[in-house]
């Protein structure tokens, strides 16, 4: 499973959807993932890729980790995995 | 003007049953819910018994997202609350929602969650933990989830006074309705400390029995832990009567005292002042009390001190009343114990059945009261007390009358 598939699977599980129903342009709000769902998804992403996601729930906009859409999250996770080497 | 307060709903899950009828049937049969503990690393424990909730599968009651947020003590609370709310028939909206709240007793909070989290970071060396550890383990989680589920928007908080937590909680609920602050209150308590770290901590104090809880028996050798929840709906009597609700019992008196003496040893004077205070508060004469649900932990110190306090307060009537400890059957639920024990009080008043003290083997001259040994008894009683005396010397006694 590549990064896109794995992130999609994690978000789908959180949103109680099939992975096929999670489209790249969807936002977290579209998927019905609230703030608690987001931190739980980030935890699952960190566990799955063994990375540390720079995300601060106090001010999500301030962090480098782009959560504006599914595609943005996949891209950000991809960068973190690459950076880790 | 003081309002009268009645109980219009009851719910429970504990070692004797997953609801009120099963629990009362077990108490009436004198059945023991204490058995071998089924928890991780039990082989490293010296105390291997407890009043554990059996045949319980969280997935049957809650979905994955709820389980991520609900510690076992919150799960037990929500299940008991659902039964109590169902029986009361109340729904909360508008002004009634604003004037009704939740006050529950609890001592250990999400101890299972804490235990698992510490295992992960200390034993397994993990550096990352699940994001919901804090909202899951906080002692007020159960109160908040009950409030959210039923739209209870009035005074709500958790009371933590060790073994007296749920009596203190129910006392607060009673006082709020009586004073006119609230119309209905969801109250009681819960506990779930049966995990390796929880039982190990109790072992350290050397007050735990390795074989059975035998309150008031000369052969008693300590307390046994239980787990579960008891939840009630307390309601203004006029409000309950107006809607034709079934009334289980009336709450008439409450008193609390502090020994101000020792962090673990009980005091006869502190207990006696709480018992006498509850009688006075409820406008009850001593000879009206037919039954006392004892704190009766099965420790050497509690049972003789409690017996002496009862003898002091009741004088000659101490020989006429019945006093039993149902901890012999469901174990000591610590912060939830008074709530489950209130069920025995309701059974005495409503059904005329006095729950026994099981495991009783031999009289102790220092506990020379009618402790209803081993077998339940039929008796008509009109008023009862429920005692709770906590570590730290904090005492809380509730008085109930037949509805």
mmCIF file of C-alpha atoms in Angstrom, chain B residues 7-10 20-21 24 87 232 245-250 291 342-354 378-384 400-403:
data_model
loop_
_atom_site.group_PDB
_atom_site.id
_atom_site.type_symbol
_atom_site.label_atom_id
_atom_site.label_comp_id
_atom_site.label_asym_id
_atom_site.label_seq_id
_atom_site.Cartn_x
_atom_site.Cartn_y
_atom_site.Cartn_z
ATOM 1 C CA UNK B 7 -36.317 8.366 43.455
ATOM 2 C CA UNK B 8 -38.015 7.665 40.120
ATOM 3 C CA UNK B 9 -35.392 5.629 38.302
ATOM 4 C CA UNK B 10 -32.625 3.148 39.100
ATOM 5 C CA UNK B 20 -31.521 -3.845 38.840
ATOM 6 C CA UNK B 21 -33.840 -6.898 38.799
ATOM 7 C CA UNK B 24 -31.841 -7.564 43.595
ATOM 8 C CA UNK B 87 -37.481 3.744 34.226
ATOM 9 C CA UNK B 232 -30.545 6.955 40.051
ATOM 10 C CA UNK B 245 -44.258 8.682 37.847
ATOM 11 C CA UNK B 246 -43.606 5.472 39.759
ATOM 12 C CA UNK B 247 -41.843 6.367 43.009
ATOM 13 C CA UNK B 248 -39.269 3.854 44.272
ATOM 14 C CA UNK B 249 -38.543 5.548 47.617
ATOM 15 C CA UNK B 250 -38.303 8.957 49.222
ATOM 16 C CA UNK B 291 -32.628 -1.498 58.399
ATOM 17 C CA UNK B 342 -28.788 2.004 47.859
ATOM 18 C CA UNK B 343 -30.479 -0.692 45.778
ATOM 19 C CA UNK B 344 -30.556 -2.934 48.866
ATOM 20 C CA UNK B 345 -32.237 -0.081 50.747
ATOM 21 C CA UNK B 346 -34.874 0.289 48.036
ATOM 22 C CA UNK B 347 -35.468 -3.493 48.089
ATOM 23 C CA UNK B 348 -35.971 -3.361 51.865
ATOM 24 C CA UNK B 349 -38.522 -0.545 51.614
ATOM 25 C CA UNK B 350 -40.379 -1.657 48.488
ATOM 26 C CA UNK B 351 -40.214 -5.416 48.545
ATOM 27 C CA UNK B 352 -39.783 -6.049 52.262
ATOM 28 C CA UNK B 353 -36.665 -8.130 51.616
ATOM 29 C CA UNK B 354 -33.557 -7.499 53.696
ATOM 30 C CA UNK B 378 -38.613 -10.773 54.942
ATOM 31 C CA UNK B 379 -39.497 -7.773 57.067
ATOM 32 C CA UNK B 380 -41.604 -4.675 56.777
ATOM 33 C CA UNK B 381 -39.479 -1.575 57.225
ATOM 34 C CA UNK B 382 -40.555 2.035 56.770
ATOM 35 C CA UNK B 383 -37.242 3.866 57.036
ATOM 36 C CA UNK B 384 -33.633 2.887 56.362
ATOM 37 C CA UNK B 400 -34.738 6.868 52.922
ATOM 38 C CA UNK B 401 -38.415 6.326 53.639
ATOM 39 C CA UNK B 402 -40.962 4.086 52.000
ATOM 40 C CA UNK B 403 -42.705 5.971 49.185
#
